[in-house]
């Protein structure tokens, strides 16, 4: 199936009459590498149509611009193919940024998917190729290559890791970076590595579908991009506290 974390639960039982265990919480995390995903081998796939909406981040930043962000994904389809809408929206008192994409997703194996589609990023339309999945030790990985009609490209890479402290408390470090193949001085975008964003969020899972959290985020602009921003009197380094919720249905 497709490697969407928390979208499938797989429960296994073994006859171990010589040992006794307490029953685990019904919403507890599956401790194995698959995180509850089922095999995508022929015969184990579920071809019934389903849908889901997952808001990974809906948060308010404690910055001077009163920034609100929303990041999530909605999909419709089966384990063998899905239509996906993803968004990353930022709004503050000065302006707003909406990064959207619509793609067709298919599995490569039990833990990796690829996507093809269109993206609206940096106020431009791009052709999008994406690879996403789960690395060993439950590290989630997502990378995209975007190409526009001027043959300019944008490379996006992000990852996060859920460190489960208890059945309810989860600490999530995350990292995002972007790289441009060109320079766009009007939009303060320079060739090469342009941005590195790191975060640390501590959430409390009231249920597996709803979890408020607190966190801290650091945003750094790099290389040619930082030079262009400096010329415009913009800051290149910012650390902010944040509060938000994670919700899916």
mmCIF file of C-alpha atoms in Angstrom:
data_model
loop_
_atom_site.group_PDB
_atom_site.id
_atom_site.type_symbol
_atom_site.label_atom_id
_atom_site.label_comp_id
_atom_site.label_asym_id
_atom_site.label_seq_id
_atom_site.Cartn_x
_atom_site.Cartn_y
_atom_site.Cartn_z
ATOM 1 C CA UNK A 1 0.000 0.000 0.000
ATOM 2 C CA UNK A 2 0.975 3.590 0.057
ATOM 3 C CA UNK A 3 3.322 4.716 2.767
ATOM 4 C CA UNK A 4 1.123 7.256 4.590
ATOM 5 C CA UNK A 5 1.916 7.194 8.290
ATOM 6 C CA UNK A 6 -0.993 6.387 10.635
ATOM 7 C CA UNK A 7 -3.344 5.578 7.739
ATOM 8 C CA UNK A 8 -3.381 1.784 8.272
ATOM 9 C CA UNK A 9 -3.343 -0.325 11.435
ATOM 10 C CA UNK A 10 -2.072 -3.864 11.395
ATOM 11 C CA UNK A 11 -2.719 -6.031 14.447
ATOM 12 C CA UNK A 12 -0.965 -9.337 14.892
ATOM 13 C CA UNK A 13 -1.627 -11.953 17.528
ATOM 14 C CA UNK A 14 0.489 -14.948 18.472
ATOM 15 C CA UNK A 15 -0.363 -17.908 20.649
ATOM 16 C CA UNK A 16 2.066 -17.503 23.538
ATOM 17 C CA UNK A 17 0.277 -19.266 26.306
ATOM 18 C CA UNK A 18 3.382 -19.459 28.454
ATOM 19 C CA UNK A 19 3.604 -15.670 28.711
ATOM 20 C CA UNK A 20 1.178 -13.039 29.955
ATOM 21 C CA UNK A 21 0.908 -9.448 28.782
ATOM 22 C CA UNK A 22 -1.353 -6.584 29.548
ATOM 23 C CA UNK A 23 -3.544 -5.510 26.642
ATOM 24 C CA UNK A 24 -1.963 -2.524 24.834
ATOM 25 C CA UNK A 25 -3.925 0.708 24.400
ATOM 26 C CA UNK A 26 -6.301 0.563 21.458
ATOM 27 C CA UNK A 27 -4.666 3.672 20.008
ATOM 28 C CA UNK A 28 -1.101 2.623 20.720
ATOM 29 C CA UNK A 29 1.617 2.822 18.093
ATOM 30 C CA UNK A 30 2.621 -0.347 16.313
ATOM 31 C CA UNK A 31 6.267 -0.946 17.363
ATOM 32 C CA UNK A 32 7.392 -2.634 14.152
ATOM 33 C CA UNK A 33 9.149 -0.987 11.217
ATOM 34 C CA UNK A 34 6.013 -0.892 9.119
ATOM 35 C CA UNK A 35 4.101 1.288 11.616
ATOM 36 C CA UNK A 36 1.047 -0.788 10.829
ATOM 37 C CA UNK A 37 1.318 -0.669 7.063
ATOM 38 C CA UNK A 38 0.383 -3.828 5.247
ATOM 39 C CA UNK A 39 2.413 -5.388 2.479
ATOM 40 C CA UNK A 40 1.849 -4.081 -1.022
ATOM 41 C CA UNK A 41 2.545 -7.474 -2.585
ATOM 42 C CA UNK A 42 -0.157 -8.831 -4.834
ATOM 43 C CA UNK A 43 -2.938 -10.351 -2.806
ATOM 44 C CA UNK A 44 -2.460 -8.075 0.207
ATOM 45 C CA UNK A 45 -3.571 -4.819 -1.367
ATOM 46 C CA UNK A 46 -6.972 -3.301 -0.666
ATOM 47 C CA UNK A 47 -8.565 -2.036 -3.859
ATOM 48 C CA UNK A 48 -11.678 -0.561 -2.312
ATOM 49 C CA UNK A 49 -11.941 3.210 -2.721
ATOM 50 C CA UNK A 50 -11.372 5.381 0.345
ATOM 51 C CA UNK A 51 -10.396 8.951 1.233
ATOM 52 C CA UNK A 52 -8.608 10.837 3.997
ATOM 53 C CA UNK A 53 -7.723 14.370 5.056
ATOM 54 C CA UNK A 54 -4.703 14.914 7.291
ATOM 55 C CA UNK A 55 -3.673 18.300 8.667
ATOM 56 C CA UNK A 56 -0.092 17.745 9.762
ATOM 57 C CA UNK A 57 0.421 21.290 10.980
ATOM 58 C CA UNK A 58 -2.066 24.029 11.773
ATOM 59 C CA UNK A 59 -0.113 26.496 13.848
ATOM 60 C CA UNK A 60 0.347 30.022 15.090
ATOM 61 C CA UNK A 61 3.870 31.419 15.248
ATOM 62 C CA UNK A 62 5.004 33.808 17.947
ATOM 63 C CA UNK A 63 6.679 36.243 15.553
ATOM 64 C CA UNK A 64 6.389 39.928 14.717
ATOM 65 C CA UNK A 65 4.196 39.268 11.679
ATOM 66 C CA UNK A 66 1.515 37.170 13.433
ATOM 67 C CA UNK A 67 2.101 34.247 11.073
ATOM 68 C CA UNK A 68 -0.368 31.373 10.709
ATOM 69 C CA UNK A 69 0.562 28.247 8.754
ATOM 70 C CA UNK A 70 -1.295 25.180 7.529
ATOM 71 C CA UNK A 71 0.242 22.052 6.002
ATOM 72 C CA UNK A 72 -1.589 18.885 5.037
ATOM 73 C CA UNK A 73 -2.725 16.332 2.487
ATOM 74 C CA UNK A 74 -6.046 14.998 1.199
ATOM 75 C CA UNK A 75 -6.293 11.857 -0.923
ATOM 76 C CA UNK A 76 -8.872 9.737 -2.707
ATOM 77 C CA UNK A 77 -8.298 6.299 -4.180
ATOM 78 C CA UNK A 78 -7.080 2.805 -3.366
ATOM 79 C CA UNK A 79 -3.899 1.232 -2.071
ATOM 80 C CA UNK A 80 -2.654 0.866 -5.643
ATOM 81 C CA UNK A 81 -3.293 4.435 -6.824
ATOM 82 C CA UNK A 82 -4.417 7.708 -5.310
ATOM 83 C CA UNK A 83 -5.200 11.255 -6.294
ATOM 84 C CA UNK A 84 -3.529 13.564 -3.772
ATOM 85 C CA UNK A 85 -3.877 17.246 -2.947
ATOM 86 C CA UNK A 86 -1.166 18.712 -0.735
ATOM 87 C CA UNK A 87 -0.881 22.248 0.604
ATOM 88 C CA UNK A 88 1.537 24.439 2.536
ATOM 89 C CA UNK A 89 -0.051 27.813 3.267
ATOM 90 C CA UNK A 90 1.422 30.728 5.213
ATOM 91 C CA UNK A 91 -0.428 33.923 6.065
ATOM 92 C CA UNK A 92 0.684 36.991 8.027
ATOM 93 C CA UNK A 93 -0.100 40.688 8.311
ATOM 94 C CA UNK A 94 2.107 41.538 5.309
ATOM 95 C CA UNK A 95 1.359 38.862 2.725
ATOM 96 C CA UNK A 96 0.363 35.260 2.083
ATOM 97 C CA UNK A 97 1.958 32.281 0.349
ATOM 98 C CA UNK A 98 0.033 29.288 -0.991
ATOM 99 C CA UNK A 99 1.983 26.273 -2.194
ATOM 100 C CA UNK A 100 -0.335 23.616 -3.632
ATOM 101 C CA UNK A 101 0.094 20.440 -5.634
ATOM 102 C CA UNK A 102 -2.177 17.820 -7.186
ATOM 103 C CA UNK A 103 -0.561 14.498 -8.068
ATOM 104 C CA UNK A 104 -1.249 10.884 -8.942
ATOM 105 C CA UNK A 105 0.473 8.534 -6.515
ATOM 106 C CA UNK A 106 1.442 4.882 -6.907
ATOM 107 C CA UNK A 107 3.476 2.565 -4.660
ATOM 108 C CA UNK A 108 6.978 1.374 -5.458
ATOM 109 C CA UNK A 109 6.953 -1.153 -2.594
ATOM 110 C CA UNK A 110 5.607 -1.497 0.941
ATOM 111 C CA UNK A 111 7.275 1.700 2.179
ATOM 112 C CA UNK A 112 7.874 3.958 -0.844
ATOM 113 C CA UNK A 113 5.633 5.837 -3.283
ATOM 114 C CA UNK A 114 6.186 8.023 -6.305
ATOM 115 C CA UNK A 115 3.995 10.875 -7.536
ATOM 116 C CA UNK A 116 3.552 12.756 -10.811
ATOM 117 C CA UNK A 117 1.521 15.922 -11.182
ATOM 118 C CA UNK A 118 1.423 19.703 -11.055
ATOM 119 C CA UNK A 119 2.490 22.118 -8.344
ATOM 120 C CA UNK A 120 1.805 25.791 -7.718
ATOM 121 C CA UNK A 121 4.900 27.040 -5.871
ATOM 122 C CA UNK A 122 6.430 30.529 -5.587
ATOM 123 C CA UNK A 123 3.514 31.872 -7.686
ATOM 124 C CA UNK A 124 4.511 29.651 -10.610
ATOM 125 C CA UNK A 125 3.172 26.416 -12.101
ATOM 126 C CA UNK A 126 5.580 23.478 -12.132
ATOM 127 C CA UNK A 127 5.697 19.868 -13.270
ATOM 128 C CA UNK A 128 6.243 17.821 -10.109
ATOM 129 C CA UNK A 129 7.982 14.473 -9.570
ATOM 130 C CA UNK A 130 7.959 13.229 -5.976
ATOM 131 C CA UNK A 131 9.383 10.321 -3.992
ATOM 132 C CA UNK A 132 8.197 9.759 -0.445
ATOM 133 C CA UNK A 133 8.302 6.999 2.104
ATOM 134 C CA UNK A 134 9.679 5.580 5.298
ATOM 135 C CA UNK A 135 13.367 5.026 6.002
ATOM 136 C CA UNK A 136 14.588 2.540 8.627
ATOM 137 C CA UNK A 137 13.885 3.573 12.230
ATOM 138 C CA UNK A 138 10.631 5.237 11.096
ATOM 139 C CA UNK A 139 12.210 8.340 9.600
ATOM 140 C CA UNK A 140 9.766 9.898 7.115
ATOM 141 C CA UNK A 141 11.336 11.224 3.926
ATOM 142 C CA UNK A 142 9.858 13.366 1.146
ATOM 143 C CA UNK A 143 11.675 14.806 -1.857
ATOM 144 C CA UNK A 144 10.341 16.635 -4.914
ATOM 145 C CA UNK A 145 11.787 17.921 -8.164
ATOM 146 C CA UNK A 146 9.829 20.752 -9.797
ATOM 147 C CA UNK A 147 10.424 22.030 -13.341
ATOM 148 C CA UNK A 148 8.683 25.029 -14.944
ATOM 149 C CA UNK A 149 8.141 26.067 -18.563
ATOM 150 C CA UNK A 150 11.420 28.031 -18.550
ATOM 151 C CA UNK A 151 13.373 24.865 -17.703
ATOM 152 C CA UNK A 152 14.074 26.223 -14.224
ATOM 153 C CA UNK A 153 14.031 23.653 -11.454
ATOM 154 C CA UNK A 154 13.368 23.638 -7.726
ATOM 155 C CA UNK A 155 14.448 20.791 -5.469
ATOM 156 C CA UNK A 156 12.618 20.268 -2.162
ATOM 157 C CA UNK A 157 13.685 17.891 0.596
ATOM 158 C CA UNK A 158 12.071 17.320 3.964
ATOM 159 C CA UNK A 159 12.012 14.739 6.706
ATOM 160 C CA UNK A 160 10.774 14.177 10.223
ATOM 161 C CA UNK A 161 10.959 11.575 12.951
ATOM 162 C CA UNK A 162 8.440 10.670 15.663
ATOM 163 C CA UNK A 163 10.188 9.936 18.953
ATOM 164 C CA UNK A 164 7.495 8.388 21.134
ATOM 165 C CA UNK A 165 8.203 9.315 24.748
ATOM 166 C CA UNK A 166 5.042 7.646 26.086
ATOM 167 C CA UNK A 167 1.832 6.304 24.564
ATOM 168 C CA UNK A 168 0.563 9.905 24.391
ATOM 169 C CA UNK A 169 3.596 12.201 24.211
ATOM 170 C CA UNK A 170 5.546 12.419 20.935
ATOM 171 C CA UNK A 171 8.605 14.572 20.200
ATOM 172 C CA UNK A 172 9.048 15.332 16.496
ATOM 173 C CA UNK A 173 12.208 16.914 15.051
ATOM 174 C CA UNK A 174 11.889 18.025 11.426
ATOM 175 C CA UNK A 175 13.994 19.540 8.658
ATOM 176 C CA UNK A 176 13.156 21.170 5.315
ATOM 177 C CA UNK A 177 15.421 22.583 2.637
ATOM 178 C CA UNK A 178 15.106 23.984 -0.884
ATOM 179 C CA UNK A 179 17.540 24.441 -3.767
ATOM 180 C CA UNK A 180 17.083 26.572 -6.909
ATOM 181 C CA UNK A 181 18.701 26.043 -10.315
ATOM 182 C CA UNK A 182 18.438 29.765 -11.098
ATOM 183 C CA UNK A 183 18.394 33.246 -9.588
ATOM 184 C CA UNK A 184 15.226 35.334 -9.372
ATOM 185 C CA UNK A 185 16.275 38.619 -7.805
ATOM 186 C CA UNK A 186 12.741 40.045 -7.843
ATOM 187 C CA UNK A 187 11.600 37.308 -5.461
ATOM 188 C CA UNK A 188 14.851 37.091 -3.456
ATOM 189 C CA UNK A 189 15.633 33.594 -4.735
ATOM 190 C CA UNK A 190 19.262 32.722 -5.429
ATOM 191 C CA UNK A 191 20.835 29.800 -7.242
ATOM 192 C CA UNK A 192 21.931 26.913 -5.022
ATOM 193 C CA UNK A 193 20.840 26.073 -1.491
ATOM 194 C CA UNK A 194 18.358 28.762 -0.521
ATOM 195 C CA UNK A 195 16.664 27.835 2.736
ATOM 196 C CA UNK A 196 17.005 25.517 5.713
ATOM 197 C CA UNK A 197 14.133 25.222 8.161
ATOM 198 C CA UNK A 198 14.374 23.068 11.290
ATOM 199 C CA UNK A 199 11.761 22.455 13.960
ATOM 200 C CA UNK A 200 11.051 20.598 17.158
ATOM 201 C CA UNK A 201 7.447 19.899 18.188
ATOM 202 C CA UNK A 202 6.123 18.166 21.287
ATOM 203 C CA UNK A 203 2.566 16.907 20.853
ATOM 204 C CA UNK A 204 0.053 15.207 23.100
ATOM 205 C CA UNK A 205 -2.105 12.672 21.285
ATOM 206 C CA UNK A 206 -5.513 13.025 22.878
ATOM 207 C CA UNK A 207 -6.525 10.478 20.227
ATOM 208 C CA UNK A 208 -4.564 9.147 17.253
ATOM 209 C CA UNK A 209 -6.524 11.622 15.121
ATOM 210 C CA UNK A 210 -6.133 14.795 17.184
ATOM 211 C CA UNK A 211 -3.046 16.152 18.929
ATOM 212 C CA UNK A 212 -2.238 19.700 20.126
ATOM 213 C CA UNK A 213 1.440 20.624 20.288
ATOM 214 C CA UNK A 214 4.016 23.256 21.217
ATOM 215 C CA UNK A 215 7.293 23.785 19.439
ATOM 216 C CA UNK A 216 10.157 25.908 18.241
ATOM 217 C CA UNK A 217 11.243 26.611 14.662
ATOM 218 C CA UNK A 218 14.381 28.089 13.138
ATOM 219 C CA UNK A 219 14.471 29.436 9.573
ATOM 220 C CA UNK A 220 17.754 30.261 7.827
ATOM 221 C CA UNK A 221 18.231 31.662 4.319
ATOM 222 C CA UNK A 222 21.504 30.662 2.691
ATOM 223 C CA UNK A 223 23.945 31.536 -0.087
ATOM 224 C CA UNK A 224 22.848 33.785 -2.922
ATOM 225 C CA UNK A 225 19.327 33.954 -1.486
ATOM 226 C CA UNK A 226 20.618 35.451 1.768
ATOM 227 C CA UNK A 227 22.600 38.051 -0.210
ATOM 228 C CA UNK A 228 19.502 39.105 -2.145
ATOM 229 C CA UNK A 229 17.461 39.329 1.047
ATOM 230 C CA UNK A 230 20.144 41.404 2.767
ATOM 231 C CA UNK A 231 20.045 43.872 -0.134
ATOM 232 C CA UNK A 232 16.310 44.252 0.465
ATOM 233 C CA UNK A 233 16.788 44.769 4.206
ATOM 234 C CA UNK A 234 15.263 41.391 5.108
ATOM 235 C CA UNK A 235 16.428 39.130 7.912
ATOM 236 C CA UNK A 236 18.064 35.800 7.112
ATOM 237 C CA UNK A 237 17.765 34.065 10.469
ATOM 238 C CA UNK A 238 14.682 33.758 12.642
ATOM 239 C CA UNK A 239 13.782 31.576 15.613
ATOM 240 C CA UNK A 240 10.148 31.454 16.746
ATOM 241 C CA UNK A 241 8.002 29.596 19.226
ATOM 242 C CA UNK A 242 4.764 28.099 17.970
ATOM 243 C CA UNK A 243 1.562 26.334 19.023
ATOM 244 C CA UNK A 244 -0.698 24.200 16.884
ATOM 245 C CA UNK A 245 -2.749 21.081 16.313
ATOM 246 C CA UNK A 246 -2.340 17.938 14.235
ATOM 247 C CA UNK A 247 -5.653 16.492 13.030
ATOM 248 C CA UNK A 248 -6.772 13.910 10.504
ATOM 249 C CA UNK A 249 -9.948 12.135 9.546
#
